[in-house]
mmCIF file of C-alpha atoms and ligand atoms in Angstrom:
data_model
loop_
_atom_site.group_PDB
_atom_site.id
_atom_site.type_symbol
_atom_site.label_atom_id
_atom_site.label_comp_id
_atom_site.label_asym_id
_atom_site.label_seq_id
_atom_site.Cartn_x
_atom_site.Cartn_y
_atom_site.Cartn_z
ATOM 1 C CA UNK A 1 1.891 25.546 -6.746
ATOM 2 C CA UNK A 2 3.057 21.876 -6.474
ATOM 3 C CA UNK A 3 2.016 19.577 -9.161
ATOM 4 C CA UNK A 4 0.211 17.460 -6.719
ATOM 5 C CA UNK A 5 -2.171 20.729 -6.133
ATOM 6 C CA UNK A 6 -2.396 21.307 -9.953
ATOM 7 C CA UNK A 7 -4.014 18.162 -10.736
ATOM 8 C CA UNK A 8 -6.710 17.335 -7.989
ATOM 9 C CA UNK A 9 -10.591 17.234 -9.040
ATOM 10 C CA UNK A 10 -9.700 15.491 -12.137
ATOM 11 C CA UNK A 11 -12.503 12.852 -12.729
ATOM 12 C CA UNK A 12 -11.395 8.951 -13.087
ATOM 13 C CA UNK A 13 -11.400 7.271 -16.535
ATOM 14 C CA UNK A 14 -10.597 3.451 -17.088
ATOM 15 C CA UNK A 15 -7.798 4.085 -18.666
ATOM 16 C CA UNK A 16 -6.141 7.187 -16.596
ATOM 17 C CA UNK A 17 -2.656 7.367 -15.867
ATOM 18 C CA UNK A 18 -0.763 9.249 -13.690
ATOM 19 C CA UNK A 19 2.941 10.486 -12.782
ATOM 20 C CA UNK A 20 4.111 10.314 -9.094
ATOM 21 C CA UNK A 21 2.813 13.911 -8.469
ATOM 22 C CA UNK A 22 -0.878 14.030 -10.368
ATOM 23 C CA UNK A 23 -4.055 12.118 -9.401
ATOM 24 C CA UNK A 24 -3.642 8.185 -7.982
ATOM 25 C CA UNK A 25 0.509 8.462 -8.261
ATOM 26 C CA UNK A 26 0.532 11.091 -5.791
ATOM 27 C CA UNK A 27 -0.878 8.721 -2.916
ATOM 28 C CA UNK A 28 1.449 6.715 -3.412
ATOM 29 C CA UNK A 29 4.056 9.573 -3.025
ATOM 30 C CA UNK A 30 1.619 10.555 0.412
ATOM 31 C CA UNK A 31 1.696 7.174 1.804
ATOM 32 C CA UNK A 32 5.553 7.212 1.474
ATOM 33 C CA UNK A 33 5.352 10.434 3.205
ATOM 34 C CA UNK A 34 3.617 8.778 6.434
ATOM 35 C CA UNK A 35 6.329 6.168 6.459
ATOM 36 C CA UNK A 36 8.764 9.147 6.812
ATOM 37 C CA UNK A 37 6.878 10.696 9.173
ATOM 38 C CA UNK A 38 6.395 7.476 11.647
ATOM 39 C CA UNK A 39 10.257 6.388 10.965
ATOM 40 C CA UNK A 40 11.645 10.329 12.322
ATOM 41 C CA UNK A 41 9.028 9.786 14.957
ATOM 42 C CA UNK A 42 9.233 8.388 18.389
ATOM 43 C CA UNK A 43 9.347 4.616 19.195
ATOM 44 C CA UNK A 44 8.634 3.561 14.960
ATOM 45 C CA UNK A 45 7.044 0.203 14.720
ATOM 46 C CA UNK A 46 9.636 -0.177 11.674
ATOM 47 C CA UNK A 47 11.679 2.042 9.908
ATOM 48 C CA UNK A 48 11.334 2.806 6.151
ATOM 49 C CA UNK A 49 14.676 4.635 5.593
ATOM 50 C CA UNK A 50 14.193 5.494 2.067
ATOM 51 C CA UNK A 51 10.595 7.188 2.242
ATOM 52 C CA UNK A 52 12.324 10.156 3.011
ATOM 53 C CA UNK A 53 14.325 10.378 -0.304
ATOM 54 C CA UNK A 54 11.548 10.073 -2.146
ATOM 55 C CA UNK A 55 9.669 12.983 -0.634
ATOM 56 C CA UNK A 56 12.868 15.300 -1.219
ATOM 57 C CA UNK A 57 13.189 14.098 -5.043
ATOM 58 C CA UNK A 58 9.445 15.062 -5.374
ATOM 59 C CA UNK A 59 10.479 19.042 -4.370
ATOM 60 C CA UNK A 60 6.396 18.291 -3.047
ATOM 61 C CA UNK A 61 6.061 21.523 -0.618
ATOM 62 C CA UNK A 62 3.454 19.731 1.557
ATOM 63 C CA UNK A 63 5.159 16.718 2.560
ATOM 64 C CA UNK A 64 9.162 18.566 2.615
ATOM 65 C CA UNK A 65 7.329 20.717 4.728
ATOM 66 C CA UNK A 66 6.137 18.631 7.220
ATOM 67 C CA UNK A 67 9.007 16.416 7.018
ATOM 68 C CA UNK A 68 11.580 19.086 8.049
ATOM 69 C CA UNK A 69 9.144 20.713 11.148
ATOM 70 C CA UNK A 70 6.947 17.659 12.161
ATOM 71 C CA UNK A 71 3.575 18.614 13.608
ATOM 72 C CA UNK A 72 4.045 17.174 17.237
ATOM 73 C CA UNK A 73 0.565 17.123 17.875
ATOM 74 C CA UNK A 74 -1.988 13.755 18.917
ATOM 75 C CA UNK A 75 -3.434 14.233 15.847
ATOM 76 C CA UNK A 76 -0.227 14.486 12.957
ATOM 77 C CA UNK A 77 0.932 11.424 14.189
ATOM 78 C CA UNK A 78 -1.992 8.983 13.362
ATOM 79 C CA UNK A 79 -1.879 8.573 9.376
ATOM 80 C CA UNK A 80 1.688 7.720 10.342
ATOM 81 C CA UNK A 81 1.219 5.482 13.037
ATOM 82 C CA UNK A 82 -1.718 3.960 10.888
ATOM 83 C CA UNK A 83 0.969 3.738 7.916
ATOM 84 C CA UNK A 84 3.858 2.078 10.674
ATOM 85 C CA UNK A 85 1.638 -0.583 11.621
ATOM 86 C CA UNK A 86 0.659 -1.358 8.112
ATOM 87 C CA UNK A 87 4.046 -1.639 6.722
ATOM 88 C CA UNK A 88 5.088 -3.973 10.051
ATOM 89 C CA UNK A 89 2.240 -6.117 8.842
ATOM 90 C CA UNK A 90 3.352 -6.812 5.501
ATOM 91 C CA UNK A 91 7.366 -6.985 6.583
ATOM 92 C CA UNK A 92 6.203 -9.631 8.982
ATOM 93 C CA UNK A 93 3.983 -11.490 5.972
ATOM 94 C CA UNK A 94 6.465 -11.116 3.729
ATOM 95 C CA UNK A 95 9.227 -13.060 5.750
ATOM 96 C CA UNK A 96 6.497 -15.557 7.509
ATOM 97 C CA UNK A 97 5.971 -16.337 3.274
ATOM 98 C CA UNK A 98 10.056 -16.669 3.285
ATOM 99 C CA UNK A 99 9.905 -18.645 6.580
ATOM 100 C CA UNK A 100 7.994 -21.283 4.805
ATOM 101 C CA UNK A 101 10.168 -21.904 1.900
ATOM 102 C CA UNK A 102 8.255 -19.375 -0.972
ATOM 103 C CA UNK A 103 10.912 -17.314 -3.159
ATOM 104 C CA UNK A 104 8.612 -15.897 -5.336
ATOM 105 C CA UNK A 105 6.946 -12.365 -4.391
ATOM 106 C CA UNK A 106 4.774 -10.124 -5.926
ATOM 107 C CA UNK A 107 4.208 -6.724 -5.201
ATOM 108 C CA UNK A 108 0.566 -5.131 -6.458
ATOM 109 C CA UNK A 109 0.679 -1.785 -7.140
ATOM 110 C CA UNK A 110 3.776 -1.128 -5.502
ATOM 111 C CA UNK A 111 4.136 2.244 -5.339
ATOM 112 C CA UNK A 112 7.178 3.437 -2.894
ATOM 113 C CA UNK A 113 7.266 0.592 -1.264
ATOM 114 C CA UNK A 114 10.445 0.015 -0.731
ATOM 115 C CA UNK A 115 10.951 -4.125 0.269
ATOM 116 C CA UNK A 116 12.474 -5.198 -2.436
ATOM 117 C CA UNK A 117 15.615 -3.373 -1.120
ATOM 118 C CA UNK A 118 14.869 -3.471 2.380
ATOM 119 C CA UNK A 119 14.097 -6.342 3.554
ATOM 120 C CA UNK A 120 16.101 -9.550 4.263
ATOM 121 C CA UNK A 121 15.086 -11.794 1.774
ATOM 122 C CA UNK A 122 16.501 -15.305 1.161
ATOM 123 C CA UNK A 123 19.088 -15.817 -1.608
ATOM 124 C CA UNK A 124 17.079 -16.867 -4.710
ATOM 125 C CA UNK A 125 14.401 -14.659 -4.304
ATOM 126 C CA UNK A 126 12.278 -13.346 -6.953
ATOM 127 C CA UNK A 127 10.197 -9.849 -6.144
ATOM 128 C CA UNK A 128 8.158 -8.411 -9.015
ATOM 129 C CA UNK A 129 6.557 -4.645 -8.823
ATOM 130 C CA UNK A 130 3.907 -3.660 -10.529
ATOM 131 C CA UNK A 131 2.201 -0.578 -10.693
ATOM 132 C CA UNK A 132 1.874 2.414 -13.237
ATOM 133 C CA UNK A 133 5.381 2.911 -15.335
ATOM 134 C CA UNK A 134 5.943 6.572 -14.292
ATOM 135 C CA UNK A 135 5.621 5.355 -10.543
ATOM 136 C CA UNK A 136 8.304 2.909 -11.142
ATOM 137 C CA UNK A 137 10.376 4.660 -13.005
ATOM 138 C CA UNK A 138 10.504 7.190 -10.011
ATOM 139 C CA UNK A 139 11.359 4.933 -7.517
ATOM 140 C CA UNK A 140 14.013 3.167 -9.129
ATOM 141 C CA UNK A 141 15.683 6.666 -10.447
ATOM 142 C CA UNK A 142 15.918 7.856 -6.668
ATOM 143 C CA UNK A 143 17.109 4.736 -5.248
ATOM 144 C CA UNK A 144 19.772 4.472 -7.633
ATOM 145 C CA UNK A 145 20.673 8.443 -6.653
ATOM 146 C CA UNK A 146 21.051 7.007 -3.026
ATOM 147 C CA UNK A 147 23.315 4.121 -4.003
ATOM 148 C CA UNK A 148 20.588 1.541 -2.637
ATOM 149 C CA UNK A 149 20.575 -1.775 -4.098
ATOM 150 C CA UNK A 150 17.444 -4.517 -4.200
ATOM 151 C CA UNK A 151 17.916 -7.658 -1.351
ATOM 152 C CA UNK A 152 16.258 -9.609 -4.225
ATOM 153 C CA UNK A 153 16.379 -10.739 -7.436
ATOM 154 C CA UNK A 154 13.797 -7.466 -8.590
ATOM 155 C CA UNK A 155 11.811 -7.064 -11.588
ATOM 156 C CA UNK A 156 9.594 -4.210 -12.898
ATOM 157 C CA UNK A 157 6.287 -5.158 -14.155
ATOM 158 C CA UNK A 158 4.788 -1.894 -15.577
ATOM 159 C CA UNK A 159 1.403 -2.330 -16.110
ATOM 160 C CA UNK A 160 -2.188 -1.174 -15.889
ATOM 161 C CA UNK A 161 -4.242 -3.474 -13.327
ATOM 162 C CA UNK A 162 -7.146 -2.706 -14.740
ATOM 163 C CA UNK A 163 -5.375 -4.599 -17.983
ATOM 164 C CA UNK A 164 -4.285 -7.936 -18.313
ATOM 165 C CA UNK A 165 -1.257 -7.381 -16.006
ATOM 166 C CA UNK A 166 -0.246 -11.515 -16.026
ATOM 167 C CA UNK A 167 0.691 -10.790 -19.361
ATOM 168 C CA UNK A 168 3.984 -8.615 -18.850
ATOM 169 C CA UNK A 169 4.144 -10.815 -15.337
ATOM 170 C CA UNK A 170 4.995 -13.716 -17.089
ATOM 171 C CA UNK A 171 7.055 -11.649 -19.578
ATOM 172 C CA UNK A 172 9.055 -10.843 -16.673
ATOM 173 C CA UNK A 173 9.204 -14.746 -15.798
ATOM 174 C CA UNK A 174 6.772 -15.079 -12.994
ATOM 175 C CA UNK A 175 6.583 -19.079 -12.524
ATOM 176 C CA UNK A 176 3.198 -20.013 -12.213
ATOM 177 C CA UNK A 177 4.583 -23.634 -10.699
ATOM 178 C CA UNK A 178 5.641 -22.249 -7.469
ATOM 179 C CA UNK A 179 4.505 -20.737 -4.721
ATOM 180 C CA UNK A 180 4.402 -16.828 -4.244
ATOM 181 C CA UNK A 181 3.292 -14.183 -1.633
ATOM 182 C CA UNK A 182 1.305 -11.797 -3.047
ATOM 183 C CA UNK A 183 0.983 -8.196 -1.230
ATOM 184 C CA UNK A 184 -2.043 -5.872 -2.016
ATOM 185 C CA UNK A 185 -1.547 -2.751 0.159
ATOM 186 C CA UNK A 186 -2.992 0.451 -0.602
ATOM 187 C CA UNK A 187 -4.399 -0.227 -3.982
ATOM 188 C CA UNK A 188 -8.550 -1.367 -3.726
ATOM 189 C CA UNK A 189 -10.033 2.037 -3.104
ATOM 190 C CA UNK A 190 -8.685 3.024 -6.322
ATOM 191 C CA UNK A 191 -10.386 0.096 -8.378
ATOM 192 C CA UNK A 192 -14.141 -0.202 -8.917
ATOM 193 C CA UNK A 193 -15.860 -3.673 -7.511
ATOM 194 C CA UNK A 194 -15.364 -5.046 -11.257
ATOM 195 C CA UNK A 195 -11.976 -4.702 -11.576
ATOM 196 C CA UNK A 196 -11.452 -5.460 -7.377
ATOM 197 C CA UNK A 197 -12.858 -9.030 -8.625
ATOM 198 C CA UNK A 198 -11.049 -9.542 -11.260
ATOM 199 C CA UNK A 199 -7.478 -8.133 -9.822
ATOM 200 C CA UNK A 200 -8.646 -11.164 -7.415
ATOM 201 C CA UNK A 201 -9.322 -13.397 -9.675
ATOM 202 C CA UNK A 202 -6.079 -12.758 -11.738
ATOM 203 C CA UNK A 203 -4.194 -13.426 -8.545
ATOM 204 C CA UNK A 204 -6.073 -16.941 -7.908
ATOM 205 C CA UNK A 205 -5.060 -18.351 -10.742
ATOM 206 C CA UNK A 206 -1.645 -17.583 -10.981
ATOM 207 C CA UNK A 207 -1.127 -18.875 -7.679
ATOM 208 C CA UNK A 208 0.321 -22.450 -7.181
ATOM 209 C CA UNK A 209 -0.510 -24.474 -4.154
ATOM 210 C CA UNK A 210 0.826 -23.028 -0.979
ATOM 211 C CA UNK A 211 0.473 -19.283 -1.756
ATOM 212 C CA UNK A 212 -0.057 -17.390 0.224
ATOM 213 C CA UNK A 213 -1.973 -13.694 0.123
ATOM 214 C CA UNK A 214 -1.694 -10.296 2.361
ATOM 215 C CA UNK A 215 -4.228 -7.633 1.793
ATOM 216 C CA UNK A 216 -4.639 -4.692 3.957
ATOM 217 C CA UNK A 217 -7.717 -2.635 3.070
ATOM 218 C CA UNK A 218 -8.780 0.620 4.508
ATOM 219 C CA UNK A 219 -13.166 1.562 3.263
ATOM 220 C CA UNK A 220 -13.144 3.948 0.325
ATOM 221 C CA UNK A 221 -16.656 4.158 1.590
ATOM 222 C CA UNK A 222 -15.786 7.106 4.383
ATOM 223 C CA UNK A 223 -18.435 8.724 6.054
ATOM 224 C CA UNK A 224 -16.779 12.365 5.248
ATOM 225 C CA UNK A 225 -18.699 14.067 8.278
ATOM 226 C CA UNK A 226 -17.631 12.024 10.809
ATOM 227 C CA UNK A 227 -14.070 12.561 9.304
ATOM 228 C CA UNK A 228 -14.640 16.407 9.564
ATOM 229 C CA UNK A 229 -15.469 15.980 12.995
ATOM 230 C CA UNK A 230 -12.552 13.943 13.841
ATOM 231 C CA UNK A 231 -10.674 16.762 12.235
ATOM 232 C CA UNK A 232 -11.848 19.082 14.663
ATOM 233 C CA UNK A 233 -11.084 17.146 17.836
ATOM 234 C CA UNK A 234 -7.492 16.465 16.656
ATOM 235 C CA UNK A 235 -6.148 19.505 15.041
ATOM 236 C CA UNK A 236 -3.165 18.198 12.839
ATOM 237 C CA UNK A 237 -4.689 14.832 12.165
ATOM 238 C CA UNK A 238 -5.495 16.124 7.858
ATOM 239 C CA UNK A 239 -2.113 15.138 6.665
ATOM 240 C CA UNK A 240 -3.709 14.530 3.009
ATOM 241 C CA UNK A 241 -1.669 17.188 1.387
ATOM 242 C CA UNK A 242 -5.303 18.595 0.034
ATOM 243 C CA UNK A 243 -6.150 15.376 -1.770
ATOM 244 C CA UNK A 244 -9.488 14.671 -2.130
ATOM 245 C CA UNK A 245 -9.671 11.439 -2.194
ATOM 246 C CA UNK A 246 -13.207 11.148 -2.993
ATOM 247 C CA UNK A 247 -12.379 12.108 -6.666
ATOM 248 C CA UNK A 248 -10.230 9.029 -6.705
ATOM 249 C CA UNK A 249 -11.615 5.955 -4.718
ATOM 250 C CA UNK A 250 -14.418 4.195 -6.088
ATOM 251 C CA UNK A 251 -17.024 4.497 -3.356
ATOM 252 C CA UNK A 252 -19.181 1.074 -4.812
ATOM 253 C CA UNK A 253 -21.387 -0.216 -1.484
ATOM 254 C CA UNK A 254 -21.312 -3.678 -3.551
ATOM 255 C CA UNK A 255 -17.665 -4.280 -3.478
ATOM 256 C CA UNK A 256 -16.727 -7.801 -2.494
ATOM 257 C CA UNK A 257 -15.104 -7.824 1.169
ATOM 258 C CA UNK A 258 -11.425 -9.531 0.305
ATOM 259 C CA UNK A 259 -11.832 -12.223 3.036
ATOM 260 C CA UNK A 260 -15.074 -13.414 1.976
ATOM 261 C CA UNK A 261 -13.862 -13.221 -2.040
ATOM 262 C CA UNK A 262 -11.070 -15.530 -0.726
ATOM 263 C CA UNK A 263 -12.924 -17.979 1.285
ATOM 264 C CA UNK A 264 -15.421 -18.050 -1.402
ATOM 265 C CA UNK A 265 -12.660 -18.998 -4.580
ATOM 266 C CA UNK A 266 -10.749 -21.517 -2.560
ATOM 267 C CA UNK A 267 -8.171 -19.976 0.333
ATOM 268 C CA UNK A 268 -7.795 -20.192 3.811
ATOM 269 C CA UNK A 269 -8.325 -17.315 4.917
ATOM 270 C CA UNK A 270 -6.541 -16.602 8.983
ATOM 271 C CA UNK A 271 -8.578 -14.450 11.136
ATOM 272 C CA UNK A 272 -8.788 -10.710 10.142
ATOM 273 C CA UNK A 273 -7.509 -7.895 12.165
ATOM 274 C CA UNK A 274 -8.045 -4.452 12.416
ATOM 275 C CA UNK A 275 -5.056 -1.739 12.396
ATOM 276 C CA UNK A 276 -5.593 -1.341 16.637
ATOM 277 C CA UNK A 277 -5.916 -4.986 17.047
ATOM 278 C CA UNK A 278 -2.676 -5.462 14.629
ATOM 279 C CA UNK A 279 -0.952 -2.389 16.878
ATOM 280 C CA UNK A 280 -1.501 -4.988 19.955
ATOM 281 C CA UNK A 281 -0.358 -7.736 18.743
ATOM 282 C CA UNK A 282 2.920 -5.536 18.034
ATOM 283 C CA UNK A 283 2.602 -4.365 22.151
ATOM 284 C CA UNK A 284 1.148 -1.149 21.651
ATOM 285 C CA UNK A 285 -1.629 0.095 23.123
ATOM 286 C CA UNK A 286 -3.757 2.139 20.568
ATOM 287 C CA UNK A 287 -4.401 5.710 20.916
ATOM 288 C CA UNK A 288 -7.945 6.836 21.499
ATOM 289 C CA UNK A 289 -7.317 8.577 17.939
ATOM 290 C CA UNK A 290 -6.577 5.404 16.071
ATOM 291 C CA UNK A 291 -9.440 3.855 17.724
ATOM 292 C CA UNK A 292 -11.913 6.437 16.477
ATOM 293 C CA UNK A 293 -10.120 7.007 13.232
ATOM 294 C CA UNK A 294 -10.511 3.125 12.348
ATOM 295 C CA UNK A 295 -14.392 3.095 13.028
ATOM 296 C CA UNK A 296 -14.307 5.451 10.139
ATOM 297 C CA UNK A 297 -11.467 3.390 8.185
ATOM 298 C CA UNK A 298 -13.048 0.030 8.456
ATOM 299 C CA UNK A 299 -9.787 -1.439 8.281
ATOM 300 C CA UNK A 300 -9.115 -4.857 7.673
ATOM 301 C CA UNK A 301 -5.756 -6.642 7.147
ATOM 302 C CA UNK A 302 -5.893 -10.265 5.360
ATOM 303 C CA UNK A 303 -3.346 -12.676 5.180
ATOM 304 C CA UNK A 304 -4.989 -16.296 3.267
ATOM 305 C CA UNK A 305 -2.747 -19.361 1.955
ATOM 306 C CA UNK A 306 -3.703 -20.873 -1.402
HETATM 307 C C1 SAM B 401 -1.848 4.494 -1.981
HETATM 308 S S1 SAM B 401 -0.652 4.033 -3.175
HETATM 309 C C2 SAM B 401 -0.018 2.559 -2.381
HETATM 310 C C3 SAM B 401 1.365 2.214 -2.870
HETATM 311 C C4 SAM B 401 2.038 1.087 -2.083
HETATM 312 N N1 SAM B 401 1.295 -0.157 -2.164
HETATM 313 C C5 SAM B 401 2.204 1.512 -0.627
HETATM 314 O O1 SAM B 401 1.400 1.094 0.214
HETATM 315 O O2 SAM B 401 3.124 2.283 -0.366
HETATM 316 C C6 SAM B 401 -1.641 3.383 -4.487
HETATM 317 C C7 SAM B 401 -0.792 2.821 -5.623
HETATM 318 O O3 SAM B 401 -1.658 2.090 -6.495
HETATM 319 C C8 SAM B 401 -1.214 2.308 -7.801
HETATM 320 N N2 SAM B 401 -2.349 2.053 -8.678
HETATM 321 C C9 SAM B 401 -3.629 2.448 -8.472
HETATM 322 N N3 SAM B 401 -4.396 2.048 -9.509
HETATM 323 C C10 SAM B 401 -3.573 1.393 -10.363
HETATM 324 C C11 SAM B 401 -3.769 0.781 -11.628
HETATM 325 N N4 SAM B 401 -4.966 0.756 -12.210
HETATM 326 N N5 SAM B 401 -2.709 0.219 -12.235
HETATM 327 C C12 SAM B 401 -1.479 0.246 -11.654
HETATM 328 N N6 SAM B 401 -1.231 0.823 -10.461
HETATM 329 C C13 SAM B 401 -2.270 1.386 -9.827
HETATM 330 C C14 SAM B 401 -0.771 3.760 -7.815
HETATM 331 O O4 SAM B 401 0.066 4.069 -8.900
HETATM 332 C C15 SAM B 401 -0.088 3.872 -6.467
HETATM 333 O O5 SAM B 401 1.273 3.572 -6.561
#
């Protein structure tokens, strides 16, 4: 049995941590496996070339296994395709942010996410990655088996975000003077509204004039029937690898929604989009799938300037 099977049901605590095959690491290790998935795929919306060594190095039975004999159903392709888009929304942020002179990025829980070495970033760019140390640890130990170097002037930040992560930031020498793009992909479901809001707030005030922020947020809130009955009209569509992510999102109705936070504490928010709406403004036209899977999602992708 895989580690990533061992470990499910466990219950949250504030001060949890996790290896890139037990609890909250292992989505990270999932979400990676979508990116693999959508980049062997037909017609990718981007390629993420190095998600696939990390789902080897994990040995992780689930995701090798439907890596090497892809499901070709409607169904097994929309996590994916849902991933795809998301990572073409935050390449595209990310150089927009470089487009407009910032050289100063910070990754939030970065997970696998692999743009620090794959994008084109201008010379004299800083990117910082935080997330838990064991995650990081992984990531750079792999890419370093595969020869891969960062685009960018990288720096680990290991830290808790539920701790005073600006600490070890600045340790790292973030420059609160300038300008930075901030990405927050993947990460709120995992916080409760507390730390959400103050994760926010952390990021407000280390950000000069001119910063600018990307969130993409899928609900934790998921309405698991309609899910169930998604399921069952797209076999193939469950490529969770048996998490239950109900034992680790924080399912708080009174969570702030990120755009109004933003507007509220002093950014300019642009107009929100959905994954399908993002998937047209990339020339797609979005499966019936994606459309129903996103009414349970709720997603929402953010981009705001300081
Ligand atoms: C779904 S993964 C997303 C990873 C990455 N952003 C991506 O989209 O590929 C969630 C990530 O959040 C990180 N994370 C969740 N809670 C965290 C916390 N309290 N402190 C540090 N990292 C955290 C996990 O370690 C994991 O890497």
């Amino acid at each position: 049995m895989s580690a990533s099977q061992d470990n499910w049901g466990v219950d949250r605590s504030d001060d949890d941590t996790w290896d890139i095959v037990s609890s909250v690491g292992y989505t990270a290790l999932l979400v990676a496996g979508w990116r693999a998935l959508h980049a062997a795929g037909d017609h990718p919306l981007v390629r993420d070339d190095y998600a696939k060594h990390f789902i080897a190095a994990s040995a992780d039975p689930f995701l090798n296994g439907a890596l090497a004999d892809p499901d070709p159903s409607e169904g097994a392709a929309a996590f994916p395709r849902l991933y795809g888009v998301q990572t073409r929304f935050f390449d595209e942020f990310f150089s927009s942010a470089a487009g407009l002179g910032i050289r100063q990025a910070v990754i939030v829980a970065a997970g696998l996410d692999s743009r620090a070495y794959r994008l084109r970033w201008p010379t004299g760019t800083t990117v910082f990655e935080i997330d838990q140390p064991k995650v990081l640890e992984f990531k750079v130990r792999v890419l370093a088996e595969h020869a891969a170097e960062p685009a960018a002037e990288r720096r680990d930040v290991a830290a808790d975000l539920r701790d005073d992560w600006s600490i070890p930031l600045r340790e790292a020498g973030f420059d609160t003077e300038v300008p930075t793009a901030w990405s927050v992909e993947g990460i709120l479901p995992y916080l409760t509204g507390d730390a959400q809001d103050t994760l926010f707030s952390r990021i407000t005030a280390l950000s000069a004039p001119g910063s600018r922020l990307g969130i993409g947020a899928l609900g934790s809130c998921l309405d698991g029937d309609r899910l169930t009955a998604l399921e069952g009209d797209y076999p193939g569509l469950n490529l969770s690898g048996g998490v239950n992510f109900s034992t680790l999102t924080y399912d708080d109705a009174t969570k702030a929604k990120p755009a109004q936070w933003l507007a509220d504490h002093g950014w300019t928010v642009d107009p929100v989009r959905t994954n399908p709406e993002l998937q047209g403004d990339y020339g797609r036209i979005p499966h019936q799938v994606d459309i129903d899977l996103d009414e349970i999602m709720h997603s929402e992708y953010v981009t705001a300037t300081r």
